[in-house]
GROMACS .gro file of C-alpha atoms in nm:
model
  238
    1UNK     CA    1   8.618  -7.505 -10.457
    2UNK     CA    2   8.546  -7.269 -10.172
    3UNK     CA    3   8.505  -7.477  -9.857
    4UNK     CA    4   8.720  -7.711  -9.653
    5UNK     CA    5   8.433  -7.959  -9.617
    6UNK     CA    6   8.315  -7.917  -9.977
    7UNK     CA    7   7.960  -7.815  -9.903
    8UNK     CA    8   7.752  -7.821 -10.220
    9UNK     CA    9   7.388  -7.829 -10.317
   10UNK     CA   10   7.420  -8.205 -10.355
   11UNK     CA   11   7.320  -8.444 -10.079
   12UNK     CA   12   7.535  -8.747  -9.992
   13UNK     CA   13   7.497  -9.063  -9.788
   14UNK     CA   14   7.788  -9.288  -9.688
   15UNK     CA   15   7.734  -9.659  -9.622
   16UNK     CA   16   7.862 -10.007  -9.701
   17UNK     CA   17   7.536 -10.112  -9.863
   18UNK     CA   18   7.538 -10.197 -10.235
   19UNK     CA   19   7.261  -9.977 -10.377
   20UNK     CA   20   7.132  -9.872 -10.718
   21UNK     CA   21   6.967  -9.554 -10.847
   22UNK     CA   22   6.607  -9.553 -10.733
   23UNK     CA   23   6.671  -9.758 -10.419
   24UNK     CA   24   6.537  -9.613 -10.095
   25UNK     CA   25   6.740  -9.574  -9.776
   26UNK     CA   26   6.488  -9.587  -9.492
   27UNK     CA   27   6.526  -9.460  -9.133
   28UNK     CA   28   6.669  -9.742  -8.925
   29UNK     CA   29   6.867  -9.887  -9.220
   30UNK     CA   30   7.201  -9.795  -9.057
   31UNK     CA   31   7.302 -10.080  -8.824
   32UNK     CA   32   7.563  -9.989  -8.565
   33UNK     CA   33   7.499  -9.615  -8.589
   34UNK     CA   34   7.586  -9.449  -8.257
   35UNK     CA   35   7.438  -9.102  -8.318
   36UNK     CA   36   7.182  -8.995  -8.059
   37UNK     CA   37   6.952  -9.235  -7.881
   38UNK     CA   38   6.828  -9.567  -8.015
   39UNK     CA   39   6.500  -9.392  -8.093
   40UNK     CA   40   6.686  -9.125  -8.295
   41UNK     CA   41   6.868  -9.383  -8.505
   42UNK     CA   42   6.548  -9.577  -8.571
   43UNK     CA   43   6.352  -9.266  -8.667
   44UNK     CA   44   6.617  -9.089  -8.876
   45UNK     CA   45   6.825  -9.143  -9.185
   46UNK     CA   46   7.142  -8.934  -9.201
   47UNK     CA   47   7.281  -8.735  -9.492
   48UNK     CA   48   7.518  -8.445  -9.559
   49UNK     CA   49   7.621  -8.177  -9.805
   50UNK     CA   50   7.989  -8.256  -9.724
   51UNK     CA   51   8.153  -8.520  -9.939
   52UNK     CA   52   8.426  -8.562  -9.675
   53UNK     CA   53   8.164  -8.643  -9.411
   54UNK     CA   54   7.997  -8.901  -9.634
   55UNK     CA   55   8.333  -9.064  -9.711
   56UNK     CA   56   8.418  -9.088  -9.340
   57UNK     CA   57   8.085  -9.244  -9.247
   58UNK     CA   58   8.104  -9.488  -9.539
   59UNK     CA   59   8.441  -9.618  -9.420
   60UNK     CA   60   8.342  -9.666  -9.055
   61UNK     CA   61   7.993  -9.801  -9.130
   62UNK     CA   62   7.894 -10.147  -9.012
   63UNK     CA   63   7.927 -10.431  -9.263
   64UNK     CA   64   8.196 -10.605  -9.461
   65UNK     CA   65   8.163 -10.454  -9.809
   66UNK     CA   66   8.360 -10.155  -9.939
   67UNK     CA   67   8.262  -9.808  -9.824
   68UNK     CA   68   8.035  -9.641 -10.078
   69UNK     CA   69   7.912  -9.284 -10.119
   70UNK     CA   70   7.584  -9.212 -10.293
   71UNK     CA   71   7.420  -8.895 -10.415
   72UNK     CA   72   7.067  -8.893 -10.277
   73UNK     CA   73   6.750  -8.689 -10.279
   74UNK     CA   74   6.525  -8.652  -9.978
   75UNK     CA   75   6.163  -8.761 -10.003
   76UNK     CA   76   6.071  -8.549  -9.700
   77UNK     CA   77   6.194  -8.258  -9.493
   78UNK     CA   78   6.564  -8.239  -9.404
   79UNK     CA   79   6.669  -8.114  -9.061
   80UNK     CA   80   7.007  -7.961  -8.989
   81UNK     CA   81   7.201  -7.935  -8.661
   82UNK     CA   82   7.218  -7.592  -8.500
   83UNK     CA   83   7.535  -7.422  -8.387
   84UNK     CA   84   7.896  -7.477  -8.499
   85UNK     CA   85   8.021  -7.817  -8.607
   86UNK     CA   86   8.154  -8.008  -8.303
   87UNK     CA   87   8.525  -8.098  -8.289
   88UNK     CA   88   8.635  -8.427  -8.432
   89UNK     CA   89   8.619  -8.590  -8.773
   90UNK     CA   90   8.355  -8.488  -9.028
   91UNK     CA   91   8.033  -8.688  -9.001
   92UNK     CA   92   7.689  -8.686  -9.160
   93UNK     CA   93   7.498  -8.451  -8.933
   94UNK     CA   94   7.174  -8.369  -9.114
   95UNK     CA   95   6.883  -8.608  -9.110
   96UNK     CA   96   6.538  -8.681  -9.243
   97UNK     CA   97   6.252  -8.878  -9.097
   98UNK     CA   98   6.158  -8.988  -9.449
   99UNK     CA   99   6.349  -9.214  -9.687
  100UNK     CA  100   6.634  -9.100  -9.910
  101UNK     CA  101   6.629  -9.199 -10.276
  102UNK     CA  102   6.961  -9.295 -10.437
  103UNK     CA  103   7.027  -9.098 -10.757
  104UNK     CA  104   7.389  -9.201 -10.831
  105UNK     CA  105   7.706  -9.345 -10.679
  106UNK     CA  106   8.015  -9.128 -10.648
  107UNK     CA  107   8.287  -9.304 -10.846
  108UNK     CA  108   8.507  -9.019 -10.973
  109UNK     CA  109   8.745  -8.858 -10.726
  110UNK     CA  110   8.972  -8.556 -10.700
  111UNK     CA  111   9.312  -8.607 -10.533
  112UNK     CA  112   9.466  -8.338 -10.311
  113UNK     CA  113   9.813  -8.273 -10.167
  114UNK     CA  114   9.867  -8.030  -9.878
  115UNK     CA  115  10.208  -7.869  -9.841
  116UNK     CA  116  10.392  -7.537  -9.797
  117UNK     CA  117  10.584  -7.574 -10.125
  118UNK     CA  118  10.515  -7.317 -10.398
  119UNK     CA  119  10.426  -7.523 -10.706
  120UNK     CA  120  10.260  -7.471 -11.041
  121UNK     CA  121  10.060  -7.692 -11.281
  122UNK     CA  122  10.283  -7.951 -11.445
  123UNK     CA  123  10.524  -7.975 -11.151
  124UNK     CA  124  10.590  -8.324 -11.016
  125UNK     CA  125  10.586  -8.398 -10.643
  126UNK     CA  126  10.833  -8.683 -10.601
  127UNK     CA  127  10.947  -8.918 -10.323
  128UNK     CA  128  11.301  -8.859 -10.198
  129UNK     CA  129  11.252  -8.511 -10.052
  130UNK     CA  130  11.263  -8.418  -9.684
  131UNK     CA  131  10.957  -8.552  -9.503
  132UNK     CA  132  10.697  -8.313  -9.365
  133UNK     CA  133  10.628  -8.529  -9.058
  134UNK     CA  134  10.787  -8.773  -8.822
  135UNK     CA  135  11.146  -8.803  -8.715
  136UNK     CA  136  11.378  -8.535  -8.854
  137UNK     CA  137  11.579  -8.531  -9.063
  138UNK     CA  138  11.415  -8.800  -9.273
  139UNK     CA  139  11.378  -8.858  -9.645
  140UNK     CA  140  11.032  -8.967  -9.755
  141UNK     CA  141  11.016  -9.286  -9.959
  142UNK     CA  142  10.661  -9.211 -10.073
  143UNK     CA  143  10.455  -8.912 -10.181
  144UNK     CA  144  10.125  -8.872  -9.996
  145UNK     CA  145   9.787  -8.742 -10.112
  146UNK     CA  146   9.419  -8.775 -10.025
  147UNK     CA  147   9.069  -8.768 -10.169
  148UNK     CA  148   8.934  -8.568  -9.874
  149UNK     CA  149   8.990  -8.197  -9.849
  150UNK     CA  150   8.997  -8.224  -9.469
  151UNK     CA  151   9.306  -8.449  -9.482
  152UNK     CA  152   9.478  -8.219  -9.732
  153UNK     CA  153   9.401  -7.922  -9.507
  154UNK     CA  154   9.583  -8.089  -9.218
  155UNK     CA  155   9.873  -8.156  -9.454
  156UNK     CA  156   9.893  -7.791  -9.557
  157UNK     CA  157   9.868  -7.663  -9.200
  158UNK     CA  158  10.115  -7.905  -9.040
  159UNK     CA  159  10.375  -7.932  -9.316
  160UNK     CA  160  10.732  -7.825  -9.243
  161UNK     CA  161  10.845  -7.489  -9.374
  162UNK     CA  162  10.781  -7.119  -9.327
  163UNK     CA  163  10.557  -7.049  -9.625
  164UNK     CA  164  10.180  -7.045  -9.622
  165UNK     CA  165   9.989  -7.367  -9.648
  166UNK     CA  166   9.881  -7.466  -9.997
  167UNK     CA  167   9.651  -7.734 -10.132
  168UNK     CA  168   9.708  -7.868 -10.482
  169UNK     CA  169   9.495  -8.087 -10.705
  170UNK     CA  170   9.717  -8.371 -10.821
  171UNK     CA  171   9.709  -8.677 -11.044
  172UNK     CA  172   9.899  -8.997 -10.956
  173UNK     CA  173  10.142  -9.113 -11.226
  174UNK     CA  174  10.168  -9.471 -11.102
  175UNK     CA  175  10.021  -9.727 -10.863
  176UNK     CA  176   9.930  -9.616 -10.511
  177UNK     CA  177   9.812  -9.778 -10.188
  178UNK     CA  178   9.631  -9.685  -9.866
  179UNK     CA  179   9.849  -9.485  -9.626
  180UNK     CA  180   9.906  -9.738  -9.344
  181UNK     CA  181   9.957  -9.458  -9.090
  182UNK     CA  182   9.593  -9.349  -9.122
  183UNK     CA  183   9.406  -9.667  -9.208
  184UNK     CA  184   9.333  -9.985  -9.012
  185UNK     CA  185   9.606  -9.917  -8.754
  186UNK     CA  186   9.422  -9.604  -8.641
  187UNK     CA  187   9.075  -9.613  -8.798
  188UNK     CA  188   8.860  -9.873  -8.958
  189UNK     CA  189   8.903  -9.868  -9.335
  190UNK     CA  190   9.043  -9.549  -9.484
  191UNK     CA  191   8.804  -9.271  -9.372
  192UNK     CA  192   9.040  -8.990  -9.471
  193UNK     CA  193   9.098  -9.152  -9.811
  194UNK     CA  194   9.473  -9.104  -9.766
  195UNK     CA  195   9.716  -9.274 -10.003
  196UNK     CA  196  10.086  -9.304 -10.077
  197UNK     CA  197  10.289  -9.387 -10.386
  198UNK     CA  198  10.650  -9.446 -10.483
  199UNK     CA  199  10.572  -9.263 -10.806
  200UNK     CA  200  10.538  -8.886 -10.848
  201UNK     CA  201  10.207  -8.705 -10.853
  202UNK     CA  202  10.154  -8.426 -11.104
  203UNK     CA  203  10.012  -8.089 -10.999
  204UNK     CA  204   9.712  -7.994 -11.213
  205UNK     CA  205   9.585  -7.696 -11.015
  206UNK     CA  206   9.572  -7.519 -10.679
  207UNK     CA  207   9.281  -7.453 -10.444
  208UNK     CA  208   9.307  -7.088 -10.349
  209UNK     CA  209   8.993  -7.049 -10.137
  210UNK     CA  210   8.995  -7.310  -9.861
  211UNK     CA  211   8.926  -7.274  -9.491
  212UNK     CA  212   9.169  -7.395  -9.226
  213UNK     CA  213   9.083  -7.568  -8.901
  214UNK     CA  214   8.988  -7.367  -8.595
  215UNK     CA  215   9.292  -7.231  -8.405
  216UNK     CA  216   9.218  -7.442  -8.096
  217UNK     CA  217   9.189  -7.760  -8.305
  218UNK     CA  218   9.515  -7.682  -8.484
  219UNK     CA  219   9.693  -7.609  -8.156
  220UNK     CA  220   9.566  -7.935  -8.006
  221UNK     CA  221   9.692  -8.131  -8.307
  222UNK     CA  222  10.035  -7.966  -8.292
  223UNK     CA  223  10.058  -8.029  -7.916
  224UNK     CA  224   9.968  -8.395  -7.967
  225UNK     CA  225  10.232  -8.440  -8.237
  226UNK     CA  226  10.494  -8.265  -8.024
  227UNK     CA  227  10.412  -8.496  -7.731
  228UNK     CA  228  10.451  -8.804  -7.950
  229UNK     CA  229  10.788  -8.674  -8.072
  230UNK     CA  230  10.910  -8.610  -7.715
  231UNK     CA  231  10.814  -8.963  -7.611
  232UNK     CA  232  10.972  -9.114  -7.919
  233UNK     CA  233  10.650  -9.282  -8.024
  234UNK     CA  234  10.587  -9.088  -8.345
  235UNK     CA  235  10.683  -9.370  -8.576
  236UNK     CA  236  10.596  -9.314  -8.943
  237UNK     CA  237  10.556  -9.619  -9.166
  238UNK     CA  238  10.721  -9.500  -9.484
   0.00000   0.00000   0.00000
């Protein structure tokens, strides 16, 4: 794993549509899409090499079914945006003017935990320790983790402590639920795929080659959190 947005040679498409291998996703098949002009949306079908971006778009897509992420292949040329990625959440940014063919659905996930703690495989991350966020001092009743590397990166960068940020691959040892602080209260669905559990998670490995957010984005996030703390509105549902 070498990239914060998990760019691979695979192509992904996030949606709420229930599709099967071999199905075609045609330009204009994305109701409610706000990218570009109406003509752009009608003429393009969007895709990405970033699993995080596909997950985000699947969760905020129009429709009532669960968010789904598919591996796809392009039946025509793929165009990519020029310049650096704009600020904000990850989003499918590449497009094709020809249909995408579904090859598989993504159903197996890796879970990540961002922190400044120095851990090793086999260690358990348990509830009951000092919380990384929110009012201090506070003991966390849950342990938090995510399926998106972007969310884990924020966790590693913003966690309390003086050590360097670390991202671990973890396995839940018990039931878990959507993190209410980052789901329907703030976004539709669970676009960061963030979860919490009252049971420990077990460290199975560490990502040692990940890229942090841009300094200006990190500073803006820290300033926003500090402002919430000053106003007493940084309430964490734990």
